Amino acid sequence: KQDLSRNQTRFKRVSLTTPTPYISVPENHNTTMSLTLSTNTPTLPRSTDQERIERGIERVSDAAAQCGDPGTRRAINDLLAESQTRDFLAGILGNSGFLTQCLAREIEFVPEIFEHGPDAAFRSVIDRLRTLGPATASKDIDIALRRAKRQVALLTALADLSGTWTLETVTSELTTFCENALSIASGQLLRGLHDRDILKLPNPDEPESGSGYFVLAMGKLGACELNYSSDIDLIFFYTHQGLSLIHISEPTRQEAIS
């Protein structure tokens, strides 16, 4: 939801300092996910494709061995050695190529999910995104957002499949991530247009503030009900009073607006 009176792209629906609590397991345990697995064993995903499972385990093990962090290697070896977490991961590796890829590419993030729980892991992803300033290079923003998307997809799937998160928490956190990603991308784009003298921002260090530019979320994003396969429906608005376009050529003007 938008604070239209201040013409900002900032979302005000939820504060990340008070994330949606889950009640599947006792709080403040270092093995939150493992504790959840022990009470939900019959509902965990299963795969009968043993060859695919073995390939997935080999890929994850190789990723851990190549990551260069001894702590990650030990943590992954422990997860694969423990029967419940191995069976849980086997169900994922045997069914989802996408999540197998996420596990391998974000191998150093996996222990954080299991050791600290998905709520803390989610907050850390958002906190890292918020360190990106509007002057951060576009390439670095793109890389950070893509990596954050993989991490959120992975931790959400693990929390959902293990029963740690309710459906309401899953949709809420996917929505929260999308809101933050949109805000970061919008701020970087506005600052880039300002630096190229295409428009003039009242506060370049806080590009969204007073810019006259805002985004209205429709559909599932607007209802805070994003799921794994959701696209996002957005309407972009701007005011001439806030968004001051410099007198430039019409093609460049259209680029700034679009």
Tab-separated table of C-alpha atoms in Angstrom:
chain	number	residue	atom	x	y	z
A	1	LYS	CA	0.000	0.000	0.000
A	2	GLN	CA	1.220	3.468	-0.806
A	3	ASP	CA	1.607	6.621	1.189
A	4	LEU	CA	0.310	8.734	-1.707
A	5	SER	CA	0.343	11.985	0.244
A	6	ARG	CA	4.150	11.917	0.276
A	7	ASN	CA	4.553	10.605	-3.279
A	8	GLN	CA	6.879	7.801	-2.285
A	9	THR	CA	7.346	4.315	-3.616
A	10	ARG	CA	7.869	3.103	-0.063
A	11	PHE	CA	5.538	0.365	1.137
A	12	LYS	CA	4.017	0.615	4.603
A	13	ARG	CA	2.180	-2.692	4.941
A	14	VAL	CA	4.526	-4.475	7.308
A	15	SER	CA	7.540	-3.844	9.490
A	16	LEU	CA	10.323	-6.395	9.112
A	17	THR	CA	11.309	-5.838	12.732
A	18	THR	CA	8.173	-7.784	13.674
A	19	PRO	CA	7.941	-10.622	11.142
A	20	THR	CA	4.952	-12.896	10.970
A	21	PRO	CA	5.504	-15.450	13.772
A	22	TYR	CA	5.146	-19.154	13.212
A	23	ILE	CA	4.041	-21.623	15.826
A	24	SER	CA	5.100	-24.925	14.257
A	25	VAL	CA	8.105	-25.280	16.561
A	26	PRO	CA	9.447	-23.749	19.770
A	27	GLU	CA	11.187	-20.422	19.219
A	28	ASN	CA	14.882	-19.642	19.631
A	29	HIS	CA	16.246	-23.098	18.917
A	30	ASN	CA	19.371	-23.379	16.787
A	31	THR	CA	17.905	-26.350	14.936
A	32	THR	CA	14.503	-24.872	14.185
A	33	MET	CA	14.106	-26.642	10.858
A	34	SER	CA	15.327	-30.002	12.179
A	35	LEU	CA	12.882	-29.833	15.087
A	36	THR	CA	10.074	-29.181	12.628
A	37	LEU	CA	11.109	-32.105	10.439
A	38	SER	CA	10.959	-34.486	13.390
A	39	THR	CA	7.254	-33.694	13.929
A	40	ASN	CA	6.210	-33.687	10.268
A	41	THR	CA	8.007	-36.726	8.841
A	42	PRO	CA	4.924	-38.319	7.168
A	43	THR	CA	4.171	-35.147	5.205
A	44	LEU	CA	7.664	-34.485	3.872
A	45	PRO	CA	8.195	-34.697	0.094
A	46	ARG	CA	9.310	-38.044	-1.310
A	47	SER	CA	10.890	-39.106	-4.594
A	48	THR	CA	11.230	-42.535	-6.136
A	49	ASP	CA	13.875	-41.378	-8.618
A	50	GLN	CA	16.917	-42.628	-6.725
A	51	GLU	CA	19.316	-41.803	-9.532
A	52	ARG	CA	18.158	-38.195	-9.586
A	53	ILE	CA	18.461	-38.016	-5.810
A	54	GLU	CA	22.037	-39.283	-5.897
A	55	ARG	CA	22.957	-36.783	-8.613
A	56	GLY	CA	21.450	-34.008	-6.537
A	57	ILE	CA	23.281	-35.040	-3.375
A	58	GLU	CA	26.524	-35.236	-5.339
A	59	ARG	CA	25.937	-31.758	-6.759
A	60	VAL	CA	25.245	-30.288	-3.333
A	61	SER	CA	28.258	-32.050	-1.815
A	62	ASP	CA	30.506	-30.802	-4.620
A	63	ALA	CA	29.231	-27.254	-4.161
A	64	ALA	CA	30.048	-27.437	-0.452
A	65	ALA	CA	33.520	-28.834	-1.130
A	66	GLN	CA	34.282	-26.046	-3.593
A	67	CYS	CA	32.899	-23.140	-1.568
A	68	GLY	CA	36.118	-22.569	0.376
A	69	ASP	CA	34.402	-22.263	3.758
A	70	PRO	CA	35.179	-25.127	6.170
A	71	GLY	CA	32.128	-24.261	8.291
A	72	THR	CA	29.815	-24.651	5.317
A	73	ARG	CA	31.388	-27.978	4.374
A	74	ARG	CA	30.928	-29.313	7.906
A	75	ALA	CA	27.343	-28.073	8.103
A	76	ILE	CA	26.346	-29.606	4.761
A	77	ASN	CA	28.046	-32.899	5.633
A	78	ASP	CA	26.153	-32.954	8.937
A	79	LEU	CA	22.824	-32.260	7.216
A	80	LEU	CA	23.405	-35.076	4.741
A	81	ALA	CA	24.561	-37.447	7.481
A	82	GLU	CA	21.482	-36.913	9.646
A	83	SER	CA	18.706	-39.198	8.434
A	84	GLN	CA	15.752	-36.815	8.673
A	85	THR	CA	17.387	-33.847	7.002
A	86	ARG	CA	18.921	-36.118	4.348
A	87	ASP	CA	15.495	-37.613	3.583
A	88	PHE	CA	13.989	-34.136	3.474
A	89	LEU	CA	16.637	-32.837	1.101
A	90	ALA	CA	16.408	-36.026	-0.967
A	91	GLY	CA	12.719	-35.350	-1.553
A	92	ILE	CA	13.575	-31.883	-2.834
A	93	LEU	CA	16.555	-33.000	-4.929
A	94	GLY	CA	14.531	-35.805	-6.463
A	95	ASN	CA	11.602	-33.596	-7.451
A	96	SER	CA	12.761	-30.052	-8.177
A	97	GLY	CA	15.551	-29.111	-10.551
A	98	PHE	CA	15.071	-25.448	-9.683
A	99	LEU	CA	15.486	-25.961	-5.932
A	100	THR	CA	18.449	-28.277	-6.569
A	101	GLN	CA	20.068	-25.428	-8.488
A	102	CYS	CA	19.259	-23.001	-5.653
A	103	LEU	CA	20.777	-25.343	-3.063
A	104	ALA	CA	23.986	-25.689	-5.072
A	105	ARG	CA	24.356	-22.014	-5.987
A	106	GLU	CA	23.506	-20.726	-2.517
A	107	ILE	CA	25.326	-23.442	-0.605
A	108	GLU	CA	26.780	-21.044	1.979
A	109	PHE	CA	23.271	-19.790	2.753
A	110	VAL	CA	21.833	-23.256	3.444
A	111	PRO	CA	23.334	-23.669	6.955
A	112	GLU	CA	21.922	-20.273	7.920
A	113	ILE	CA	18.398	-21.502	7.160
A	114	PHE	CA	18.782	-24.707	9.146
A	115	GLU	CA	20.723	-23.252	12.071
A	116	HIS	CA	18.807	-20.016	12.620
A	117	GLY	CA	15.435	-20.754	11.085
A	118	PRO	CA	13.679	-19.209	8.092
A	119	ASP	CA	12.502	-16.045	9.850
A	120	ALA	CA	16.053	-15.000	10.718
A	121	ALA	CA	17.340	-16.072	7.305
A	122	PHE	CA	14.639	-14.018	5.591
A	123	ARG	CA	15.464	-10.936	7.658
A	124	SER	CA	19.136	-11.288	6.751
A	125	VAL	CA	18.290	-11.340	3.034
A	126	ILE	CA	16.214	-8.165	3.353
A	127	ASP	CA	18.860	-6.487	5.519
A	128	ARG	CA	21.533	-7.171	2.896
A	129	LEU	CA	19.334	-5.715	0.188
A	130	ARG	CA	18.784	-2.583	2.225
A	131	THR	CA	22.509	-1.913	2.332
A	132	LEU	CA	22.354	-1.185	-1.402
A	133	GLY	CA	22.335	2.567	-1.872
A	134	PRO	CA	20.683	4.346	-4.808
A	135	ALA	CA	24.121	5.128	-6.250
A	136	THR	CA	25.024	1.418	-6.401
A	137	ALA	CA	25.902	0.360	-9.940
A	138	SER	CA	23.033	-1.098	-11.916
A	139	LYS	CA	24.986	-4.303	-12.541
A	140	ASP	CA	25.526	-4.804	-8.807
A	141	ILE	CA	21.834	-4.172	-8.114
A	142	ASP	CA	20.868	-6.771	-10.715
A	143	ILE	CA	23.221	-9.369	-9.238
A	144	ALA	CA	22.060	-8.695	-5.663
A	145	LEU	CA	18.370	-8.914	-6.576
A	146	ARG	CA	18.808	-12.158	-8.504
A	147	ARG	CA	20.726	-13.732	-5.653
A	148	ALA	CA	18.191	-12.542	-3.092
A	149	LYS	CA	15.415	-14.015	-5.223
A	150	ARG	CA	17.147	-17.424	-5.214
A	151	GLN	CA	17.699	-17.268	-1.470
A	152	VAL	CA	14.106	-16.297	-0.734
A	153	ALA	CA	12.786	-19.010	-3.073
A	154	LEU	CA	14.975	-21.570	-1.306
A	155	LEU	CA	14.248	-20.614	2.287
A	156	THR	CA	10.516	-20.237	1.570
A	157	ALA	CA	10.342	-23.676	-0.032
A	158	LEU	CA	12.211	-25.280	2.876
A	159	ALA	CA	10.013	-23.526	5.427
A	160	ASP	CA	6.834	-24.424	3.533
A	161	LEU	CA	7.654	-28.056	2.772
A	162	SER	CA	8.865	-28.718	6.311
A	163	GLY	CA	5.728	-27.244	7.847
A	164	THR	CA	7.640	-24.481	9.621
A	165	TRP	CA	5.687	-21.715	7.886
A	166	THR	CA	1.956	-21.540	7.407
A	167	LEU	CA	0.459	-20.663	4.034
A	168	GLU	CA	-0.262	-17.169	5.323
A	169	THR	CA	3.380	-16.657	6.264
A	170	VAL	CA	4.590	-17.962	2.895
A	171	THR	CA	2.427	-15.547	0.916
A	172	SER	CA	3.210	-12.671	3.281
A	173	GLU	CA	6.984	-13.087	3.069
A	174	LEU	CA	6.976	-13.526	-0.710
A	175	THR	CA	4.998	-10.291	-0.892
A	176	THR	CA	7.368	-8.519	1.488
A	177	PHE	CA	10.368	-9.526	-0.601
A	178	CYS	CA	8.700	-8.320	-3.775
A	179	GLU	CA	7.871	-4.967	-2.175
A	180	ASN	CA	11.466	-4.452	-1.115
A	181	ALA	CA	12.846	-5.528	-4.496
A	182	LEU	CA	10.518	-3.081	-6.272
A	183	SER	CA	11.504	-0.248	-3.957
A	184	ILE	CA	15.239	-0.888	-4.441
A	185	ALA	CA	14.907	-1.174	-8.224
A	186	SER	CA	12.761	1.974	-8.408
A	187	GLY	CA	15.197	3.979	-6.321
A	188	GLN	CA	18.155	2.879	-8.437
A	189	LEU	CA	16.360	3.693	-11.693
A	190	LEU	CA	15.295	7.141	-10.477
A	191	ARG	CA	18.811	7.933	-9.256
A	192	GLY	CA	20.243	6.760	-12.582
A	193	LEU	CA	17.944	9.098	-14.517
A	194	HIS	CA	18.907	11.939	-12.181
A	195	ASP	CA	22.628	11.300	-12.672
A	196	ARG	CA	22.109	11.322	-16.454
A	197	ASP	CA	20.343	14.710	-16.223
A	198	ILE	CA	17.096	13.249	-17.534
A	199	LEU	CA	15.143	14.335	-14.479
A	200	LYS	CA	15.832	16.311	-11.346
A	201	LEU	CA	15.150	14.742	-7.968
A	202	PRO	CA	14.615	16.853	-4.851
A	203	ASN	CA	16.714	14.406	-2.814
A	204	PRO	CA	19.058	12.205	-4.920
A	205	ASP	CA	20.221	10.239	-1.855
A	206	GLU	CA	16.587	9.220	-1.214
A	207	PRO	CA	15.317	9.066	-4.790
A	208	GLU	CA	11.765	8.004	-3.984
A	209	SER	CA	11.161	10.770	-1.452
A	210	GLY	CA	9.173	13.571	-3.023
A	211	SER	CA	9.851	12.248	-6.514
A	212	GLY	CA	6.232	12.312	-7.593
A	213	TYR	CA	6.624	8.709	-8.729
A	214	PHE	CA	4.769	5.813	-7.143
A	215	VAL	CA	3.702	2.275	-7.877
A	216	LEU	CA	0.290	0.762	-7.232
A	217	ALA	CA	0.290	-3.006	-6.725
A	218	MET	CA	-2.657	-4.893	-8.148
A	219	GLY	CA	-3.834	-8.483	-7.893
A	220	LYS	CA	-2.073	-10.882	-5.556
A	221	LEU	CA	0.719	-8.446	-4.724
A	222	GLY	CA	-1.804	-5.797	-3.732
A	223	ALA	CA	-3.643	-8.370	-1.625
A	224	CYS	CA	-0.396	-9.653	-0.027
A	225	GLU	CA	-1.057	-13.116	-1.444
A	226	LEU	CA	1.867	-13.819	-3.774
A	227	ASN	CA	2.642	-17.482	-4.364
A	228	TYR	CA	5.495	-19.288	-6.086
A	229	SER	CA	4.149	-18.884	-9.607
A	230	SER	CA	2.691	-15.398	-9.290
A	231	ASP	CA	3.549	-12.637	-11.665
A	232	ILE	CA	3.034	-9.066	-10.475
A	233	ASP	CA	0.601	-6.531	-11.864
A	234	LEU	CA	1.719	-2.944	-11.379
A	235	ILE	CA	0.487	0.486	-12.331
A	236	PHE	CA	3.087	3.262	-12.392
A	237	PHE	CA	2.109	6.843	-11.672
A	238	TYR	CA	3.956	10.124	-11.681
A	239	THR	CA	3.045	13.767	-11.209
A	240	HIS	CA	4.488	16.612	-13.248
A	241	GLN	CA	4.864	18.627	-10.065
A	242	GLY	CA	7.074	16.025	-8.432
A	243	LEU	CA	8.852	14.397	-11.355
A	244	SER	CA	10.728	17.271	-12.963
A	245	LEU	CA	11.848	16.267	-16.426
A	246	ILE	CA	14.584	18.424	-17.874
A	247	HIS	CA	13.972	19.896	-21.347
A	248	ILE	CA	15.450	17.169	-23.507
A	249	SER	CA	14.617	15.336	-26.689
A	250	GLU	CA	11.290	13.538	-26.943
A	251	PRO	CA	12.817	9.995	-27.240
A	252	THR	CA	14.801	10.543	-24.053
A	253	ARG	CA	11.733	11.996	-22.342
A	254	GLN	CA	9.750	8.869	-23.219
A	255	GLU	CA	12.596	6.702	-21.865
A	256	ALA	CA	12.445	8.550	-18.561
A	257	ILE	CA	8.677	8.106	-18.286
A	258	SER	CA	8.678	4.442	-19.305
